Amino acid sequence: MNSQSPLTTTELIAEGVRCYLPNYQPREIILDHGKGSRLWDRDGKEYIDLGAGIAVNSLGHANPDLLAALHSQAEKLWHTTNIYYTEPAILLAQELVEATFADQVFFCNSGAEANEAAIKLARKRASTSSPPDQREIITFSGSFHGRTLATVTATAQPKYHEGFEPLPAGFRYCPFNDFEAVTSLFNDNVCAVLVEPIQGEGGVTPAAPGFLSHLRSLCDQHNALLIYDEVQCGMGRTGRLFAHQWEAEAQPDVMAIAKALGCGFPIGALLVAGEATQALPFGSHGSTFGGNPLATAVARVALKKINSPSLLANVLHQGERLKSGLQRLNERYSLFSEIRGRGLMIGAQLTDSHSGQAGVLTEACRQQGVLILQAGPDVLRFLPALNINQTDIDEGVDRIEVALKPFQ
Ligand SMILES: *Cc1c(COP(=O)(O)O)cnc(C)c1O
């Protein structure tokens, strides 16, 4: 069965423009296939992928072990309802519990859904123990938690809110990494704090040392839940399975994960510890596709491969290599005022004279055959596959140099 269109790439893109809602504005290429950290478009042009979707394809493209898991599960069973158990979902839940702080797991299909479940869990828990005004959730400036109405409201960036009012009530915004501000915002009306251990979309900004522990102790004092959004920074991205593990004493009660959990197959999960597991009783929440056998079969293999010492060591090694490549480039062309992040989650802050140019620079890189991302208008963002090799990093940096040289 050949479903290839007879249209040229330009004609197909015109159809995309005509038939898609205009909310994305994709670049003018049609990606066709990939292998490892290389991608090819429909016209045969090759790209080095330093974005991995957006931190999703963490084991590269067309990984044979992921493909085998998908194919063999597809032959057996690819959907049932959550009225019944399936084996891959039970085993993935067990493996996530063994690998983390969590005691129990809820499966969904995306990061926004995992955060939405976390918000509902925190509110439901508060509803059983405290008066109706004690439902507030603190989130931080520069955060990103998703696009549903509740998660976009949790996202403390006005540009994502505009026009969607009225927004759900009960969210309080605090400057990120401001110890004093969050202390003074806290009181017994707060039922949860939702925070990314490293902010992704907001500019690749890590929590300051001690900030997560500070939140932990505030939550303990006020009987609030500490919720981590590790949708982007989790699943090995920083060289540990989860980014918060760099700060050992700051264990969460609840954690949302998605993106790389299925390495490209859509799946999200909410991980929950202790008494908070009792907050969503029978019938209180659900999802048609959550825990889908295809998604959970693929995620089991993804988790096993990512949670291995050699893979996590590669993240640190290649992360250093990419960072020093960008630093060398910067010594020549002075484009960045700071290069920050951890492992293979790296942000390069543009200097004032290049502010607002992240989109233009990203497109220039694309034209030179390297796919990178931006995080807002002033930060270039690098999130390659965790199993990327030295050749792809080095050649990627070379292509970036050719692309960015004219902008020095
Ligand atoms: C991408 C992202 C989300 C939203 O995930 P979706 O799967 O797009 O719904 C939430 N939080 C963080 C930190 C993210 O990076």
Short mmCIF file of C-alpha atoms and ligand atoms in Angstrom, two decimals:
data_model
loop_
_atom_site.label_atom_id
_atom_site.label_comp_id
_atom_site.label_asym_id
_atom_site.label_seq_id
_atom_site.Cartn_x
_atom_site.Cartn_y
_atom_site.Cartn_z
CA MET A 1 0.00 0.00 0.00
CA ASN A 2 1.61 3.23 -1.12
CA SER A 3 0.12 6.30 0.52
CA GLN A 4 2.75 8.72 -0.74
CA SER A 5 1.24 11.86 -2.19
CA PRO A 6 1.97 12.88 -5.81
CA LEU A 7 2.19 16.52 -4.68
CA THR A 8 5.51 18.33 -4.47
CA THR A 9 6.78 19.43 -1.07
CA THR A 10 5.81 23.05 -1.78
CA GLU A 11 2.31 21.96 -2.79
CA LEU A 12 1.92 19.76 0.29
CA ILE A 13 3.03 22.55 2.61
CA ALA A 14 0.46 24.81 0.96
CA GLU A 15 -2.17 22.18 1.81
CA GLY A 16 -0.90 22.15 5.41
CA VAL A 17 -1.27 25.92 5.60
CA ARG A 18 -4.77 25.68 4.10
CA CYS A 19 -6.05 22.78 6.24
CA TYR A 20 -4.35 23.25 9.63
CA LEU A 21 -5.55 25.74 12.18
CA PRO A 22 -2.86 28.43 12.20
CA ASN A 23 -1.64 27.85 15.81
CA TYR A 24 1.77 26.32 14.92
CA GLN A 25 3.35 27.86 11.80
CA PRO A 26 5.73 24.92 11.12
CA ARG A 27 9.07 25.46 9.33
CA GLU A 28 8.92 24.91 5.58
CA ILE A 29 10.15 21.32 5.51
CA ILE A 30 8.43 17.97 5.70
CA LEU A 31 10.39 15.53 7.85
CA ASP A 32 10.17 12.02 6.50
CA HIS A 33 12.34 9.53 8.38
CA GLY A 34 15.09 9.25 10.95
CA LYS A 35 17.78 7.00 12.35
CA GLY A 36 19.49 7.71 15.65
CA SER A 37 20.15 11.46 15.84
CA ARG A 38 19.86 12.03 12.07
CA LEU A 39 16.69 13.00 10.26
CA TRP A 40 15.86 13.35 6.57
CA ASP A 41 13.19 15.48 4.98
CA ARG A 42 10.99 14.45 2.07
CA ASP A 43 13.49 15.91 -0.41
CA GLY A 44 16.44 13.97 1.01
CA LYS A 45 18.13 16.76 2.98
CA GLU A 46 19.82 15.46 6.14
CA TYR A 47 19.63 17.06 9.59
CA ILE A 48 21.36 16.44 12.91
CA ASP A 49 18.65 16.43 15.55
CA LEU A 50 19.65 18.38 18.67
CA GLY A 51 16.05 18.82 19.83
CA ALA A 52 14.69 15.24 19.85
CA GLY A 53 11.19 16.56 19.19
CA ILE A 54 11.15 18.65 22.34
CA ALA A 55 13.03 16.29 24.66
CA VAL A 56 10.84 13.41 23.48
CA ASN A 57 12.83 11.11 21.16
CA SER A 58 15.37 10.47 23.90
CA LEU A 59 16.65 7.22 22.38
CA GLY A 60 16.86 8.70 18.88
CA HIS A 61 14.76 7.81 15.87
CA ALA A 62 13.86 4.25 14.81
CA ASN A 63 15.38 2.65 17.89
CA PRO A 64 15.21 -1.12 17.19
CA ASP A 65 14.31 -2.13 20.78
CA LEU A 66 11.43 0.35 20.95
CA LEU A 67 10.22 -0.77 17.53
CA ALA A 68 10.30 -4.41 18.57
CA ALA A 69 8.26 -3.67 21.71
CA LEU A 70 5.71 -1.72 19.67
CA HIS A 71 5.38 -4.36 16.96
CA SER A 72 5.01 -7.32 19.27
CA GLN A 73 2.41 -5.57 21.45
CA ALA A 74 0.51 -4.38 18.35
CA GLU A 75 0.10 -7.99 17.24
CA LYS A 76 -1.47 -8.92 20.60
CA LEU A 77 -3.67 -6.10 21.90
CA TRP A 78 -3.53 -2.37 21.27
CA HIS A 79 -6.40 -1.01 23.33
CA THR A 80 -8.73 -1.96 26.07
CA THR A 81 -10.59 0.13 28.59
CA ASN A 82 -9.35 0.82 32.12
CA ILE A 83 -12.23 -1.40 33.30
CA TYR A 84 -9.68 -4.20 32.71
CA TYR A 85 -6.03 -4.75 33.53
CA THR A 86 -3.34 -5.25 30.91
CA GLU A 87 0.09 -6.67 31.60
CA PRO A 88 2.32 -3.91 30.13
CA ALA A 89 0.55 -1.22 32.19
CA ILE A 90 0.86 -3.17 35.44
CA LEU A 91 4.53 -3.86 34.80
CA LEU A 92 5.32 -0.24 33.87
CA ALA A 93 3.59 0.97 37.06
CA GLN A 94 5.61 -1.53 39.11
CA GLU A 95 8.85 -0.46 37.42
CA LEU A 96 8.17 3.26 37.94
CA VAL A 97 7.39 2.63 41.62
CA GLU A 98 10.64 0.67 41.99
CA ALA A 99 12.70 3.35 40.23
CA THR A 100 11.34 6.38 42.13
CA PHE A 101 9.97 7.86 45.38
CA ALA A 102 6.43 6.87 44.31
CA ASP A 103 4.07 4.28 45.77
CA GLN A 104 1.40 4.43 43.05
CA VAL A 105 0.90 5.64 39.48
CA PHE A 106 -1.87 7.08 37.26
CA PHE A 107 -1.41 6.87 33.48
CA CYS A 108 -2.52 9.47 30.94
CA ASN A 109 -1.39 10.64 27.49
CA SER A 110 0.50 13.91 27.82
CA GLY A 111 2.29 16.30 30.12
CA ALA A 112 -0.67 18.63 30.42
CA GLU A 113 -2.88 15.72 31.44
CA ALA A 114 -0.37 14.58 34.06
CA ASN A 115 -0.26 18.10 35.56
CA GLU A 116 -4.05 18.40 35.31
CA ALA A 117 -4.32 15.16 37.31
CA ALA A 118 -1.85 16.55 39.88
CA ILE A 119 -3.91 19.73 40.27
CA LYS A 120 -7.13 17.73 40.66
CA LEU A 121 -5.47 15.41 43.16
CA ALA A 122 -4.23 18.33 45.29
CA ARG A 123 -7.66 20.00 45.26
CA LYS A 124 -9.48 16.74 46.05
CA ARG A 125 -7.16 16.01 48.95
CA ALA A 126 -7.73 19.49 50.37
CA SER A 127 -11.50 19.12 49.94
CA THR A 128 -11.61 16.23 52.40
CA SER A 129 -9.64 17.93 55.18
CA SER A 130 -9.94 21.72 55.01
CA PRO A 131 -12.43 24.57 54.40
CA PRO A 132 -13.24 25.66 50.82
CA ASP A 133 -10.84 28.61 50.72
CA GLN A 134 -7.82 26.34 51.28
CA ARG A 135 -7.31 25.30 47.67
CA GLU A 136 -4.54 27.57 46.46
CA ILE A 137 -1.69 26.32 44.30
CA ILE A 138 1.59 28.21 44.06
CA THR A 139 3.48 28.20 40.74
CA PHE A 140 6.47 30.20 39.49
CA SER A 141 7.23 32.90 36.96
CA GLY A 142 8.75 31.43 33.80
CA SER A 143 7.07 28.06 34.35
CA PHE A 144 5.32 25.96 31.72
CA HIS A 145 2.82 23.28 32.69
CA GLY A 146 0.69 22.68 29.59
CA ARG A 147 -2.16 24.07 27.48
CA THR A 148 -5.36 22.84 29.11
CA LEU A 149 -7.25 25.59 30.88
CA ALA A 150 -6.03 24.60 34.36
CA THR A 151 -2.42 23.90 33.35
CA VAL A 152 -2.16 27.04 31.24
CA THR A 153 -3.39 28.97 34.28
CA ALA A 154 -0.73 27.22 36.38
CA THR A 155 1.76 28.40 33.73
CA ALA A 156 2.82 31.74 35.20
CA GLN A 157 3.48 33.50 31.88
CA PRO A 158 0.86 36.06 30.81
CA LYS A 159 1.47 35.47 27.07
CA TYR A 160 -0.09 32.00 27.39
CA HIS A 161 -3.20 33.35 29.16
CA GLU A 162 -4.24 36.16 26.84
CA GLY A 163 -7.76 35.78 25.52
CA PHE A 164 -8.56 32.60 27.44
CA GLU A 165 -10.11 34.36 30.42
CA PRO A 166 -11.98 33.67 32.64
CA LEU A 167 -9.21 31.44 34.01
CA PRO A 168 -9.81 28.93 36.82
CA ALA A 169 -9.33 30.48 40.26
CA GLY A 170 -6.89 29.53 43.00
CA PHE A 171 -3.44 29.93 41.43
CA ARG A 172 -0.81 32.20 43.05
CA TYR A 173 2.33 33.21 41.16
CA CYS A 174 5.73 33.64 42.78
CA PRO A 175 9.09 34.75 41.34
CA PHE A 176 11.19 31.63 40.64
CA ASN A 177 14.11 30.98 43.00
CA ASP A 178 12.97 33.75 45.37
CA PHE A 179 13.20 32.13 48.82
CA GLU A 180 11.68 35.07 50.68
CA ALA A 181 8.81 35.69 48.26
CA VAL A 182 7.62 32.09 48.45
CA THR A 183 7.92 32.08 52.25
CA SER A 184 5.72 35.16 52.53
CA LEU A 185 3.20 33.87 49.95
CA PHE A 186 2.74 30.63 51.91
CA ASN A 187 -0.06 30.18 54.43
CA ASP A 188 -2.60 27.50 55.31
CA ASN A 189 -4.66 28.33 52.21
CA VAL A 190 -1.98 26.72 50.05
CA CYS A 191 -2.76 23.10 49.16
CA ALA A 192 0.15 22.52 46.77
CA VAL A 193 3.25 23.92 45.10
CA LEU A 194 3.87 22.98 41.46
CA VAL A 195 7.43 23.48 40.21
CA GLU A 196 9.81 22.38 37.45
CA PRO A 197 13.22 21.43 38.96
CA ILE A 198 14.65 22.91 35.75
CA GLN A 199 12.34 25.23 33.85
CA GLY A 200 12.27 24.24 30.17
CA GLU A 201 10.10 26.47 27.95
CA GLY A 202 10.77 29.39 30.29
CA GLY A 203 14.47 29.49 29.30
CA VAL A 204 16.30 26.42 30.71
CA THR A 205 16.50 27.83 34.24
CA PRO A 206 17.51 25.45 37.04
CA ALA A 207 16.09 25.78 40.55
CA ALA A 208 18.71 27.49 42.74
CA PRO A 209 20.60 25.19 45.12
CA GLY A 210 18.41 24.59 48.18
CA PHE A 211 15.24 26.02 46.59
CA LEU A 212 13.48 22.66 46.25
CA SER A 213 14.37 21.75 49.86
CA HIS A 214 13.02 25.12 50.95
CA LEU A 215 9.73 24.33 49.18
CA ARG A 216 9.72 20.88 50.81
CA SER A 217 9.92 22.33 54.29
CA LEU A 218 7.27 25.01 53.58
CA CYS A 219 4.93 22.30 52.26
CA ASP A 220 5.57 20.20 55.38
CA GLN A 221 4.83 23.16 57.68
CA HIS A 222 1.52 23.89 55.94
CA ASN A 223 0.33 20.38 55.05
CA ALA A 224 0.63 21.15 51.31
CA LEU A 225 1.75 18.80 48.54
CA LEU A 226 5.06 19.32 46.76
CA ILE A 227 4.44 18.55 43.08
CA TYR A 228 7.28 18.35 40.56
CA ASP A 229 6.70 18.82 36.86
CA GLU A 230 9.49 16.69 35.37
CA VAL A 231 7.76 16.41 32.00
CA GLN A 232 10.82 17.92 30.27
CA CYS A 233 13.74 17.63 32.75
CA GLY A 234 12.94 14.05 33.81
CA MET A 235 13.65 10.65 32.24
CA GLY A 236 17.44 10.91 32.26
CA ARG A 237 17.67 14.34 30.64
CA THR A 238 20.05 15.75 33.29
CA GLY A 239 22.16 12.62 33.81
CA ARG A 240 20.04 11.27 36.67
CA LEU A 241 16.75 9.51 36.08
CA PHE A 242 14.98 12.59 37.51
CA ALA A 243 16.36 16.11 37.87
CA HIS A 244 15.22 16.51 41.50
CA GLN A 245 17.51 13.62 42.45
CA TRP A 246 20.42 16.07 42.28
CA GLU A 247 18.98 17.49 45.50
CA ALA A 248 18.58 14.37 47.63
CA GLU A 249 16.56 15.78 50.53
CA ALA A 250 13.89 17.37 48.32
CA GLN A 251 11.57 14.43 47.62
CA PRO A 252 8.17 15.32 46.16
CA ASP A 253 4.76 13.92 47.08
CA VAL A 254 3.63 13.96 43.47
CA MET A 255 5.44 14.12 40.12
CA ALA A 256 4.19 14.55 36.54
CA ILE A 257 6.14 12.94 33.70
CA ALA A 258 5.49 12.54 29.97
CA LYS A 259 7.61 13.61 26.93
CA ALA A 260 10.47 11.05 26.97
CA LEU A 261 8.55 8.43 28.94
CA GLY A 262 7.44 6.83 25.67
CA CYS A 263 10.41 8.19 23.68
CA GLY A 264 7.96 9.43 21.04
CA PHE A 265 4.95 7.23 21.69
CA PRO A 266 2.42 9.43 23.54
CA ILE A 267 2.15 8.67 27.25
CA GLY A 268 2.10 10.61 30.51
CA ALA A 269 2.05 9.52 34.12
CA LEU A 270 1.43 10.89 37.58
CA LEU A 271 3.60 9.39 40.31
CA VAL A 272 2.33 9.71 43.88
CA ALA A 273 3.74 8.83 47.32
CA GLY A 274 2.34 8.36 50.82
CA GLU A 275 -1.11 9.46 51.97
CA ALA A 276 -1.60 11.53 48.79
CA THR A 277 -2.25 8.24 46.94
CA GLN A 278 -5.63 8.16 48.73
CA ALA A 279 -6.73 11.52 47.32
CA LEU A 280 -8.24 10.26 44.05
CA PRO A 281 -10.74 7.58 45.11
CA PHE A 282 -12.71 5.27 42.81
CA GLY A 283 -14.51 7.19 40.08
CA SER A 284 -12.86 10.55 40.77
CA HIS A 285 -10.64 10.72 37.69
CA GLY A 286 -9.88 8.77 34.53
CA SER A 287 -8.74 8.65 30.91
CA THR A 288 -9.87 6.56 27.95
CA PHE A 289 -6.41 6.05 26.50
CA GLY A 290 -4.35 6.32 29.70
CA GLY A 291 -2.19 3.22 30.20
CA ASN A 292 -2.70 2.11 26.60
CA PRO A 293 -0.92 -1.24 26.02
CA LEU A 294 1.13 0.06 23.07
CA ALA A 295 2.28 3.12 25.02
CA THR A 296 3.10 1.20 28.19
CA ALA A 297 4.90 -1.60 26.32
CA VAL A 298 7.14 0.98 24.60
CA ALA A 299 7.64 2.99 27.83
CA ARG A 300 8.81 -0.11 29.72
CA VAL A 301 11.67 -0.51 27.26
CA ALA A 302 12.36 3.23 27.27
CA LEU A 303 12.56 3.33 31.07
CA LYS A 304 14.85 0.32 31.24
CA LYS A 305 17.22 1.68 28.61
CA ILE A 306 17.28 5.22 30.02
CA ASN A 307 17.73 4.11 33.64
CA SER A 308 21.08 2.49 32.94
CA PRO A 309 24.43 3.72 34.28
CA SER A 310 26.08 3.76 30.85
CA LEU A 311 23.28 5.79 29.23
CA LEU A 312 23.21 8.30 32.10
CA ALA A 313 27.01 8.58 31.93
CA ASN A 314 26.70 9.33 28.21
CA VAL A 315 24.28 12.16 29.03
CA LEU A 316 26.86 13.83 31.28
CA HIS A 317 29.72 13.19 28.88
CA GLN A 318 28.00 14.43 25.72
CA GLY A 319 26.41 17.29 27.68
CA GLU A 320 29.88 18.53 28.65
CA ARG A 321 31.06 18.12 25.08
CA LEU A 322 28.14 20.09 23.66
CA LYS A 323 28.54 22.80 26.30
CA SER A 324 32.25 23.22 25.64
CA GLY A 325 31.61 23.22 21.87
CA LEU A 326 29.14 26.08 22.36
CA GLN A 327 31.60 27.88 24.66
CA ARG A 328 34.37 27.62 22.05
CA LEU A 329 32.02 28.98 19.41
CA ASN A 330 31.07 31.80 21.74
CA GLU A 331 34.71 32.77 22.31
CA ARG A 332 34.86 33.51 18.58
CA TYR A 333 31.49 35.12 17.96
CA SER A 334 30.22 36.44 21.34
CA LEU A 335 26.58 35.52 20.84
CA PHE A 336 25.76 34.21 24.32
CA SER A 337 25.89 35.85 27.73
CA GLU A 338 25.43 32.53 29.55
CA ILE A 339 25.37 28.83 28.73
CA ARG A 340 23.50 26.93 31.43
CA GLY A 341 21.64 23.71 32.24
CA ARG A 342 22.51 20.21 33.25
CA GLY A 343 23.36 17.07 31.29
CA LEU A 344 21.71 17.26 27.87
CA MET A 345 19.33 20.07 28.83
CA ILE A 346 21.28 23.16 27.76
CA GLY A 347 20.22 26.75 27.21
CA ALA A 348 22.31 29.50 25.63
CA GLN A 349 21.14 32.97 26.64
CA LEU A 350 21.61 35.47 23.81
CA THR A 351 23.45 38.71 24.56
CA ASP A 352 21.44 41.92 24.67
CA SER A 353 22.53 42.82 21.16
CA HIS A 354 20.95 39.56 19.92
CA SER A 355 17.83 39.70 22.04
CA GLY A 356 14.68 38.53 20.27
CA GLN A 357 16.68 36.63 17.63
CA ALA A 358 16.27 33.04 18.91
CA GLY A 359 13.76 32.23 16.17
CA VAL A 360 15.92 33.62 13.38
CA LEU A 361 19.04 31.80 14.65
CA THR A 362 17.14 28.52 15.03
CA GLU A 363 15.97 28.79 11.42
CA ALA A 364 19.52 29.60 10.25
CA CYS A 365 20.71 26.41 11.97
CA ARG A 366 17.93 24.45 10.30
CA GLN A 367 19.07 25.67 6.90
CA GLN A 368 22.60 24.43 7.70
CA GLY A 369 21.25 20.98 8.60
CA VAL A 370 20.99 21.06 12.38
CA LEU A 371 17.72 21.15 14.31
CA ILE A 372 17.81 23.13 17.55
CA LEU A 373 15.08 24.73 19.65
CA GLN A 374 14.39 28.05 21.26
CA ALA A 375 13.02 28.72 24.75
CA GLY A 376 11.36 32.09 24.35
CA PRO A 377 12.81 34.85 22.15
CA ASP A 378 16.21 35.09 23.88
CA VAL A 379 17.40 31.54 24.55
CA LEU A 380 18.64 28.78 22.22
CA ARG A 381 17.77 25.36 23.64
CA PHE A 382 19.53 22.04 23.06
CA LEU A 383 17.82 18.76 24.01
CA PRO A 384 19.41 16.00 21.91
CA ALA A 385 18.73 12.28 22.25
CA LEU A 386 20.37 10.90 25.39
CA ASN A 387 22.23 8.25 23.39
CA ILE A 388 23.71 10.75 20.92
CA ASN A 389 27.33 10.07 20.02
CA GLN A 390 30.40 12.28 19.84
CA THR A 391 30.38 12.49 16.02
CA ASP A 392 26.84 13.87 15.94
CA ILE A 393 27.60 16.39 18.71
CA ASP A 394 30.79 17.60 17.00
CA GLU A 395 29.27 17.80 13.54
CA GLY A 396 26.20 19.50 15.04
CA VAL A 397 28.39 22.18 16.64
CA ASP A 398 30.27 22.65 13.34
CA ARG A 399 27.01 23.21 11.49
CA ILE A 400 25.81 25.61 14.20
CA GLU A 401 29.04 27.56 13.77
CA VAL A 402 28.51 27.92 10.03
CA ALA A 403 24.91 29.01 10.66
CA LEU A 404 25.61 31.55 13.40
CA LYS A 405 28.85 33.09 12.12
CA PRO A 406 27.03 35.69 10.00
CA PHE A 407 25.22 36.96 13.11
CA GLN A 408 28.31 37.72 15.23
C1 LIG B 1 5.93 20.03 27.37
C2 LIG B 1 5.66 20.30 28.81
C3 LIG B 1 4.39 20.17 29.36
C4 LIG B 1 3.16 19.85 28.52
O1 LIG B 1 3.23 18.59 27.96
P1 LIG B 1 2.25 18.21 26.74
O2 LIG B 1 2.56 16.75 26.51
O3 LIG B 1 2.57 19.11 25.60
O4 LIG B 1 0.87 18.40 27.24
C5 LIG B 1 4.23 20.36 30.72
N1 LIG B 1 5.28 20.69 31.50
C6 LIG B 1 6.52 20.82 31.00
C7 LIG B 1 7.65 21.16 31.92
C8 LIG B 1 6.76 20.65 29.64
O5 LIG B 1 7.98 20.84 29.14
#
